[in-house]
Coordinates of N, CA and C in Angstrom, one line a residue:
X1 N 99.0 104.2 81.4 CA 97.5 104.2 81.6 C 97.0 102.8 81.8
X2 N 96.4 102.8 83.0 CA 95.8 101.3 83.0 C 94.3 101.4 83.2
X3 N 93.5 100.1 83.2 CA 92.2 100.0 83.4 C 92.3 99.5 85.0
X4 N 91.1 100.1 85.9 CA 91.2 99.3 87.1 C 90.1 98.5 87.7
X5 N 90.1 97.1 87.7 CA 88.8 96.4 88.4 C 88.6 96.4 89.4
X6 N 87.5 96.8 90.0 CA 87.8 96.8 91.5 C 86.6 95.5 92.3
X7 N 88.2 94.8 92.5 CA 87.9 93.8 93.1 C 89.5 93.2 93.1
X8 N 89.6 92.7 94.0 CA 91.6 92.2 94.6 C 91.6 90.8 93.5
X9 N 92.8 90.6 93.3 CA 92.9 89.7 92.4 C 92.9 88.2 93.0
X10 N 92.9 88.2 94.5 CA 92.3 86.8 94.3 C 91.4 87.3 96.2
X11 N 90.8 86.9 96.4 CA 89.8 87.2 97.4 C 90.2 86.7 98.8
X12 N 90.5 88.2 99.4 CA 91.1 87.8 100.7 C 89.4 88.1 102.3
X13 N 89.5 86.9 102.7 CA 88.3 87.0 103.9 C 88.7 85.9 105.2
X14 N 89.0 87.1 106.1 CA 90.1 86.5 107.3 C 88.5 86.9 108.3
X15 N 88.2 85.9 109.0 CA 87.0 85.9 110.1 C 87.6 86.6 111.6
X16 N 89.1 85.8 111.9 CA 89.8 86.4 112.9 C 90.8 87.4 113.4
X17 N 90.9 88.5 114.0 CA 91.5 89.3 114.4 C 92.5 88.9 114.7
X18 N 94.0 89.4 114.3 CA 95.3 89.1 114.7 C 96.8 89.7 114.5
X19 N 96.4 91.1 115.6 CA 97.2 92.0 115.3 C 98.8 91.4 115.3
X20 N 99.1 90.5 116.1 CA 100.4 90.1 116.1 C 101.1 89.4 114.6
X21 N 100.3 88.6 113.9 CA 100.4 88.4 113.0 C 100.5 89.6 111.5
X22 N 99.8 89.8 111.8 CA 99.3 91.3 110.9 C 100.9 92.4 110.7
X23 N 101.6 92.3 112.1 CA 102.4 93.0 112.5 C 103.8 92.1 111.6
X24 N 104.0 91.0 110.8 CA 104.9 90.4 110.4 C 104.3 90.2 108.5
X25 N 103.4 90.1 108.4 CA 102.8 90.1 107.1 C 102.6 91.5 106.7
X26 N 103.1 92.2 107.2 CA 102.9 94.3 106.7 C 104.3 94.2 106.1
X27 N 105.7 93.1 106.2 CA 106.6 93.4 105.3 C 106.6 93.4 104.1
X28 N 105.4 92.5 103.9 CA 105.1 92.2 102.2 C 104.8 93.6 101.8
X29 N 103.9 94.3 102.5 CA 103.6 95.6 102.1 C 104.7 96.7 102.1
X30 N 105.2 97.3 102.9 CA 106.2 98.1 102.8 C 107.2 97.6 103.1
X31 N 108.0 96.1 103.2 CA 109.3 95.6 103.7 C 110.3 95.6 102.2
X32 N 111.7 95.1 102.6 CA 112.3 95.0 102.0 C 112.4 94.5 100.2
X33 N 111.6 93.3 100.6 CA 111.2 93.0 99.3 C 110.0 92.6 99.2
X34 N 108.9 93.6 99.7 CA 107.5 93.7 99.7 C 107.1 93.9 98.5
X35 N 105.6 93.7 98.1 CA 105.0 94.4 96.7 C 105.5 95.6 96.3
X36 N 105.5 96.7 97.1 CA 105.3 98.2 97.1 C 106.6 98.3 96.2
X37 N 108.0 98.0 96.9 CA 109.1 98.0 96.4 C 109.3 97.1 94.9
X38 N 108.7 96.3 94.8 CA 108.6 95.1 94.1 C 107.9 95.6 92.5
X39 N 106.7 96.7 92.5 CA 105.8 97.3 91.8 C 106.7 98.7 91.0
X40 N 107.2 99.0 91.9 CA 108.0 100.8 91.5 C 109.3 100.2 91.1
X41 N 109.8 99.1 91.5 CA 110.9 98.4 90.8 C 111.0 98.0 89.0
X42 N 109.6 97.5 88.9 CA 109.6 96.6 87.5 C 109.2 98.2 86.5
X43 N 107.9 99.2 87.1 CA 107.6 99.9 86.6 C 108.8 101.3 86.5
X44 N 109.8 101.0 87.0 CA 110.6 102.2 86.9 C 111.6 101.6 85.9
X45 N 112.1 100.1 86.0 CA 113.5 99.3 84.5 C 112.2 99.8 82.9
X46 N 111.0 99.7 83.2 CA 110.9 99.1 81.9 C 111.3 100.3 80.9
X47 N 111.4 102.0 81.4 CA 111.7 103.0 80.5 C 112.8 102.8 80.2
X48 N 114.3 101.9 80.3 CA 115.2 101.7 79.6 C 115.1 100.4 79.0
X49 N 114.2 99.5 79.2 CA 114.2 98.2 78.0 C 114.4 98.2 77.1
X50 N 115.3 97.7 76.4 CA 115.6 98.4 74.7 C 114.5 97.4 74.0
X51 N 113.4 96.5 74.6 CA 113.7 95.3 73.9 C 111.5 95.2 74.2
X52 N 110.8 95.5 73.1 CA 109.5 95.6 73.3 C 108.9 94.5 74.4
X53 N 109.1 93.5 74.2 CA 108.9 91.9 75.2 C 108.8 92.5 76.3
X54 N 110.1 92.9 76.5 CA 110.4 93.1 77.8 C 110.1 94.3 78.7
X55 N 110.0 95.0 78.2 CA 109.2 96.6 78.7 C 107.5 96.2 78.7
X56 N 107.2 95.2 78.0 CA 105.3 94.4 78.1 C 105.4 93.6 79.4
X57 N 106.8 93.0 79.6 CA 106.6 92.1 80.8 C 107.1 92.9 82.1
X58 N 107.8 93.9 82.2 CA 107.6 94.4 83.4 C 106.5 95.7 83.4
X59 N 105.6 95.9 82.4 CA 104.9 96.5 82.7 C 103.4 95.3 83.6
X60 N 103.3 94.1 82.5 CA 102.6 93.4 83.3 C 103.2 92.9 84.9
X61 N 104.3 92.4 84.8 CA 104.6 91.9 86.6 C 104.3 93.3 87.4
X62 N 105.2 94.6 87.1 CA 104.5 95.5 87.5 C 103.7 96.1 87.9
X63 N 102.2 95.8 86.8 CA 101.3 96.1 87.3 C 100.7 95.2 88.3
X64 N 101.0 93.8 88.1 CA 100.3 93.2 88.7 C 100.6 93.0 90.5
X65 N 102.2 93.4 90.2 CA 102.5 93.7 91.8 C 101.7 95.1 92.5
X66 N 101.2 95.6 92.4 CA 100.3 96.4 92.5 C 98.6 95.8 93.4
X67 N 98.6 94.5 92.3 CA 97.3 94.2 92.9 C 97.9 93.6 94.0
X68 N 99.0 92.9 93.9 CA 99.3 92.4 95.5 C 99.6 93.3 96.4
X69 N 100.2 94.5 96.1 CA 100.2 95.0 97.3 C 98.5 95.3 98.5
X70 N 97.7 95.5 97.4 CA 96.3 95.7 97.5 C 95.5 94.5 98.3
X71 N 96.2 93.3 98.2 CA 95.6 92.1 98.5 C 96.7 92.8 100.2
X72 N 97.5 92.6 100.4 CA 98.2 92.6 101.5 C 98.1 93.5 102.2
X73 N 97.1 94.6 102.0 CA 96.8 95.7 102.3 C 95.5 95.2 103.4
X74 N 94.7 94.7 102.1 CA 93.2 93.7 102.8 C 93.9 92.9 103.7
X75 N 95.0 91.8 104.1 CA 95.0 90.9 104.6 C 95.3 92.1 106.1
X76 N 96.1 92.8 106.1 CA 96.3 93.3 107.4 C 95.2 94.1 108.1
X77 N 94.9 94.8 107.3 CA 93.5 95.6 107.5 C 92.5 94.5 108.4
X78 N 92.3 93.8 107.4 CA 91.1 92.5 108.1 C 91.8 91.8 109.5
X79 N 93.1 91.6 109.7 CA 94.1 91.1 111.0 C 93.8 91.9 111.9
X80 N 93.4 93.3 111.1 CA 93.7 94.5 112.9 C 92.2 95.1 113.2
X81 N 91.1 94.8 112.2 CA 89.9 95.7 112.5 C 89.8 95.2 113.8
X82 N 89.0 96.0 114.4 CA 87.7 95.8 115.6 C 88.5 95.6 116.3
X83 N 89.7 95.8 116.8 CA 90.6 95.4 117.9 C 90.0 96.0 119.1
X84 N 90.4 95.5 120.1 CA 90.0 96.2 121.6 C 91.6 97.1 122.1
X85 N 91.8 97.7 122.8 CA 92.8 98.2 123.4 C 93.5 97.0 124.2
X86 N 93.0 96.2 124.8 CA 93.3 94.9 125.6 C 94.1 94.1 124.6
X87 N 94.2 93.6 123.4 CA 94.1 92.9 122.2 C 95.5 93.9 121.4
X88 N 94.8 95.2 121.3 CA 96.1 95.8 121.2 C 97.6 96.0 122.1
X89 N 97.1 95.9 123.1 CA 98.4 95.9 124.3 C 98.8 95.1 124.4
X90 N 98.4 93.7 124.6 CA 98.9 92.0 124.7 C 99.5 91.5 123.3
X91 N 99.0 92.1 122.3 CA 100.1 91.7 120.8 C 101.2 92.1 120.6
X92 N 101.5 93.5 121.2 CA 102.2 94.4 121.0 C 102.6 95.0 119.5
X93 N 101.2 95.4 119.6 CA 101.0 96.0 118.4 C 100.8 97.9 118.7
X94 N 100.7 97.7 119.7 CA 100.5 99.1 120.2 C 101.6 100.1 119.7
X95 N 102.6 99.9 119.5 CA 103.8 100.6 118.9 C 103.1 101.3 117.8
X96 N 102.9 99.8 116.7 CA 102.8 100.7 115.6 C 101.1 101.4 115.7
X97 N 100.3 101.3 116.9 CA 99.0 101.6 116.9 C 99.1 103.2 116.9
X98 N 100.1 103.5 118.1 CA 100.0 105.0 118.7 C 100.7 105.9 117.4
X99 N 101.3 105.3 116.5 CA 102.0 106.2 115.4 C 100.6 106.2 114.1
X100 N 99.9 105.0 113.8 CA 99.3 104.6 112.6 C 97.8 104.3 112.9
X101 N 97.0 104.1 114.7 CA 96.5 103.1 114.7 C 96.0 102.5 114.0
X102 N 94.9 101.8 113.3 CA 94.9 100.5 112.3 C 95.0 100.7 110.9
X103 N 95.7 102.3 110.4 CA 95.8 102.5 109.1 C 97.1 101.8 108.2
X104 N 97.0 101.3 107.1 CA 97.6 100.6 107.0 C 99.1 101.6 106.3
X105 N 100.3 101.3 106.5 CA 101.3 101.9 106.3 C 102.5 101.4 106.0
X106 N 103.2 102.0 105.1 CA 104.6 100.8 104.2 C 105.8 100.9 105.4
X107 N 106.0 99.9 106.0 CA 107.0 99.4 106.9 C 107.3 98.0 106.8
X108 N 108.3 97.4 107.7 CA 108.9 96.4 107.6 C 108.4 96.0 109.1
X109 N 108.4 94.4 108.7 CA 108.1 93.9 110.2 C 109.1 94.3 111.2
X110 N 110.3 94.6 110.8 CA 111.2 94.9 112.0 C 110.9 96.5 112.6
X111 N 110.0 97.3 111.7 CA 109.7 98.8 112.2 C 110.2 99.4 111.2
X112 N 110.8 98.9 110.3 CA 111.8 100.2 109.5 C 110.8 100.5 108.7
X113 N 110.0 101.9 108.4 CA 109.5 102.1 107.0 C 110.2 102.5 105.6
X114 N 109.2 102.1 105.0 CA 109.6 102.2 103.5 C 110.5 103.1 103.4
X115 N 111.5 102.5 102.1 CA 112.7 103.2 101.9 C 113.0 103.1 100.2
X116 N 113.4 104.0 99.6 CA 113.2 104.1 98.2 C 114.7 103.2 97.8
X117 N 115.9 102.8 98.8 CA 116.6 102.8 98.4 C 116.9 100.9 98.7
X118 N 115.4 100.2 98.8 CA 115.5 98.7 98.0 C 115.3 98.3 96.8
X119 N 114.7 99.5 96.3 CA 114.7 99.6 94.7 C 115.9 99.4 93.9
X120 N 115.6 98.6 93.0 CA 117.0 99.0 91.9 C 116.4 98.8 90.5
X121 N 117.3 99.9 90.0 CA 116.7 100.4 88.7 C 118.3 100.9 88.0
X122 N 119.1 99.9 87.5 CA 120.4 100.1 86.4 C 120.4 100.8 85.4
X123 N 119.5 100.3 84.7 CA 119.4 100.8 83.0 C 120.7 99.9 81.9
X124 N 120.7 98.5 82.8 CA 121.2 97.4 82.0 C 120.7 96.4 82.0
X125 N 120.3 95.9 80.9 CA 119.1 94.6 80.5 C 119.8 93.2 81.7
X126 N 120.9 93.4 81.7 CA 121.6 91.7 82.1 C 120.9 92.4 83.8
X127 N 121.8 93.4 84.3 CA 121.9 93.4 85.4 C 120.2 93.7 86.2
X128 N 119.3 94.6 85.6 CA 118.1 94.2 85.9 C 117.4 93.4 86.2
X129 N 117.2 92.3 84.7 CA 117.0 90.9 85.1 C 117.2 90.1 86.0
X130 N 118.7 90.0 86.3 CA 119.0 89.4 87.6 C 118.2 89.8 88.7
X131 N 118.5 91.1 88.7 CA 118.4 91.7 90.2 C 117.1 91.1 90.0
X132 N 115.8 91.3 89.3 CA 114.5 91.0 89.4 C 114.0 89.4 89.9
X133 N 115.2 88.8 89.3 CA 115.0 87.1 89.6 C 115.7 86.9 90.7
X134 N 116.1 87.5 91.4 CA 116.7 87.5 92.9 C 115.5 88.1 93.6
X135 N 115.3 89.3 93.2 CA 113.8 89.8 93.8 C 112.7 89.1 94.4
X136 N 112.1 88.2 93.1 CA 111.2 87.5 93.4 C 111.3 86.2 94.0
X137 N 112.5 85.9 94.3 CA 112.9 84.7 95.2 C 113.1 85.2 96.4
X138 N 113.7 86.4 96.7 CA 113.7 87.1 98.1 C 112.3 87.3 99.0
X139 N 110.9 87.7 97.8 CA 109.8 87.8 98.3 C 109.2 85.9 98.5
X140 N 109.5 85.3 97.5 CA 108.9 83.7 98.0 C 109.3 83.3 99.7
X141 N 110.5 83.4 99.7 CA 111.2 83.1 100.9 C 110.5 84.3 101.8
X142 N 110.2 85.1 102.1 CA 109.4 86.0 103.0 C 108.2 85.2 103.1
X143 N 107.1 84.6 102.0 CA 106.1 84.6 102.3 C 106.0 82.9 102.5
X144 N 107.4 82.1 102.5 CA 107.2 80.9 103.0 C 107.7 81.2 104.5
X145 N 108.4 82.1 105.1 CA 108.4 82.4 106.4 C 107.1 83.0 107.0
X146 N 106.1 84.0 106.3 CA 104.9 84.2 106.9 C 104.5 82.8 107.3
X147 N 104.2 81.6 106.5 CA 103.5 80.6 106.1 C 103.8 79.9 107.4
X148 N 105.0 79.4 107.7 CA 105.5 78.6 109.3 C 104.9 79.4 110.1
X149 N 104.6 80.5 110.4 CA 104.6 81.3 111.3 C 102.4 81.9 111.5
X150 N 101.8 81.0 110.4 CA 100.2 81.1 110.8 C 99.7 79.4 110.8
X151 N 98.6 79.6 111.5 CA 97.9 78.3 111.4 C 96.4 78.8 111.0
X152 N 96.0 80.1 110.6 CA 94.9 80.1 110.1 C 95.0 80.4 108.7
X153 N 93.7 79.4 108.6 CA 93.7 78.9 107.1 C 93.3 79.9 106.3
X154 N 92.7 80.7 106.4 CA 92.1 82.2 105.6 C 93.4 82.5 105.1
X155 N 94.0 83.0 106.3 CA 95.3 83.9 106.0 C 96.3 83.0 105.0
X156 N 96.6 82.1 105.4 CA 97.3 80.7 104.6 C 96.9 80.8 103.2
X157 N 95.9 80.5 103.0 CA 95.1 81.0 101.6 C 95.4 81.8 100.7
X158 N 95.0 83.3 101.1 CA 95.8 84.4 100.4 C 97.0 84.5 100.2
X159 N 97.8 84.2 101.6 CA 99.4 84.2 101.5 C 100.0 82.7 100.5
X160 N 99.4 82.2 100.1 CA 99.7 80.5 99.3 C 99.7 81.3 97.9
X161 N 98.4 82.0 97.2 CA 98.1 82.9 96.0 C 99.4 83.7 96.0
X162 N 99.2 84.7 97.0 CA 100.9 85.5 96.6 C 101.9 84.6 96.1
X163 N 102.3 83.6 96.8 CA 103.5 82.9 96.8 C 103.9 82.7 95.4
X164 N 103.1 81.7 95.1 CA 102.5 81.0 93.7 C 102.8 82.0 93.0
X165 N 102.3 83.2 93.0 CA 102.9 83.9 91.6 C 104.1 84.8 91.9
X166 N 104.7 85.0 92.9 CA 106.1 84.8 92.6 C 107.2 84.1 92.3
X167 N 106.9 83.1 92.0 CA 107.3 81.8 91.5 C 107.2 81.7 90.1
X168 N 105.5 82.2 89.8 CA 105.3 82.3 87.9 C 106.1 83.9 87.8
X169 N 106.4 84.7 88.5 CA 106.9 85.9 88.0 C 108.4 85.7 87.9
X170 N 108.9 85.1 88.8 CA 110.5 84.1 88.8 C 110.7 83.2 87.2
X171 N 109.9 83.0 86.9 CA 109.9 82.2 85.6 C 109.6 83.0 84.4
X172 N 109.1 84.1 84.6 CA 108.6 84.5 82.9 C 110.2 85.7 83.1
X173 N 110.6 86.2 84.4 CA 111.5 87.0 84.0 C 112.6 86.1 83.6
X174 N 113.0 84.8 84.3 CA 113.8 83.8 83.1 C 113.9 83.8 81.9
X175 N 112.8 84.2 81.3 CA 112.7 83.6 79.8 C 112.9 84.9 79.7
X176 N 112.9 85.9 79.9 CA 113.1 87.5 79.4 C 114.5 87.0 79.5
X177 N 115.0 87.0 80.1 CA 116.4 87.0 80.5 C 117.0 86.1 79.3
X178 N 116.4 85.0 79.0 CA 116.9 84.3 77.8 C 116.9 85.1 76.8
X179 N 115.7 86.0 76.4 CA 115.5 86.4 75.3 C 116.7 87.7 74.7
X180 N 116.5 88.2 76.2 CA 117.4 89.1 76.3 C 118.9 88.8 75.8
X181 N 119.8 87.7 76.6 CA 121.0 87.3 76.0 C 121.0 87.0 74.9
X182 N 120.1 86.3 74.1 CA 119.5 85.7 72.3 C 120.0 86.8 71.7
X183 N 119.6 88.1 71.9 CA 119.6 89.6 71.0 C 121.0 89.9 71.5
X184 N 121.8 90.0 72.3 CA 122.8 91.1 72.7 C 124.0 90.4 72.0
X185 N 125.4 91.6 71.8 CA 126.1 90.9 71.0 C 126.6 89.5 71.2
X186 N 126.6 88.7 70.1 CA 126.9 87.8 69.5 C 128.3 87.0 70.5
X187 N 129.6 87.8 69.9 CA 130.8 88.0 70.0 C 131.2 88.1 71.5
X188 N 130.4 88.0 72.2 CA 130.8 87.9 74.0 C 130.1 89.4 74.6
X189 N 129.2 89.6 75.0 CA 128.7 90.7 75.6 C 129.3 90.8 76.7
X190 N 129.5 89.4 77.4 CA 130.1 89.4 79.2 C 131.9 90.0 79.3
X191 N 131.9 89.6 78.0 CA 134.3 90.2 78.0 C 134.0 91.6 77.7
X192 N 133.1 92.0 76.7 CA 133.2 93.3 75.7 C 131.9 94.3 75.8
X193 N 131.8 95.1 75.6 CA 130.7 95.7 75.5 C 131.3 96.9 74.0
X194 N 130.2 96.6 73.1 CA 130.8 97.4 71.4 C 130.5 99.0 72.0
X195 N 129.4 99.4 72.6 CA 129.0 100.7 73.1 C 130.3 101.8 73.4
X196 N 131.0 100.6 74.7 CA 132.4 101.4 74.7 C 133.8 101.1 74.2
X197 N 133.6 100.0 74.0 CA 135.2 99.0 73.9 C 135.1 98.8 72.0
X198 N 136.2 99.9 71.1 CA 136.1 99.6 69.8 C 136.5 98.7 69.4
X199 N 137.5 97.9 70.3 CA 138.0 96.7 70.0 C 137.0 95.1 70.1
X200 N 136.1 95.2 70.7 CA 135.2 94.6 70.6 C 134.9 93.6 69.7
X201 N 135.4 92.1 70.4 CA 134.8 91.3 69.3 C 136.0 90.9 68.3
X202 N 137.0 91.6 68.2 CA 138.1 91.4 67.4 C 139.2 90.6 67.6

């Protein structure tokens, strides 16, 4: 159950139209390691966290990937409004126009839409974590590739805010991940696992 404010978590206001652009920053939204994937990822590990911390912190990254996707929702929205057909044809944005025209929809810059199967969801504390700190380095690197690729400062702006907290989200799942190894057996969890191996530890 959450509470919802409505208003985007950090304020996106793009003056210029720029469906071509628009058309490479919609990965964040439905691409490989976009919000969308990035949100149903953290919110689907936390039901096996054995570990309260940690089921609180992917409920927060979780939720908060959420508001990004929301923010990147606005950024493209505001890229494609008021377009002309002329504007649409010379971007070549018209592909995804005649399927979606300017509604916004979870795909990858290369066309592929959303796919449930970027998600990963184990139900093992070690292997989650990783995957999630790979995650959020996958999405920084996407949105330092948006970043070469605009020179307007609006857009730069919002996309700088995402970045930045994939970076603080790359760091607090570190320290999960510490806390995590701190608790698990003692005696070598990486050689043995006590769950199935009786010999464990001996």
């Amino acid at each position: 159950m959450w509470a919802y404010e409505k208003k985007l978590q950090y304020p996106v206001k793009i003056k210029n139209p720029n469906p071509k652009l628009a058309q490479v920053i919609i990965s964040q939204y439905g691409g490989p390691d976009g919000e969308l994937g990035a949100s149903l990822r953290y919110l689907s590990q936390r039901f096996s966290m054995p570990y309260p911390e940690l089921k609180g912190l992917l409920t927060d990254i979780g939720t908060e990937e959420l508001g990004h996707l929301e923010m990147v929702g606005a950024i493209v929205y505001q890229l494609t409004r008021n377009l002309t057909m002329e504007q649409i044809k010379q971007s070549g944005f018209d592909k995804y126009f005649v399927d979606h025209t300017t509604g916004i929809y979870p795909v990858a810059a290369s066309g592929a839409p959303f796919s449930a199967t970027c998600l990963a969801s184990k139900g093992d504390v070690i292997t989650d974590l990783h995957e999630n700190l790979a995650a959020e380095q996958k999405a920084r690197t996407t949105y330092d590739n948006i970043l070469r690729m605009t020179d307007d400062p609006d857009v730069a702006d919002a996309i700088k805010f995402l970045r930045e907290r994939e970076v603080v989200h790359y760091q607090r799942f570190g320290e999960g991940l510490r806390l995590a190894t701190d608790r698990l057996n003692s005696k070598n969890f990486y050689a043995c696992n006590p769950s199935f191996d009786k010999n464990c530890g001996k």
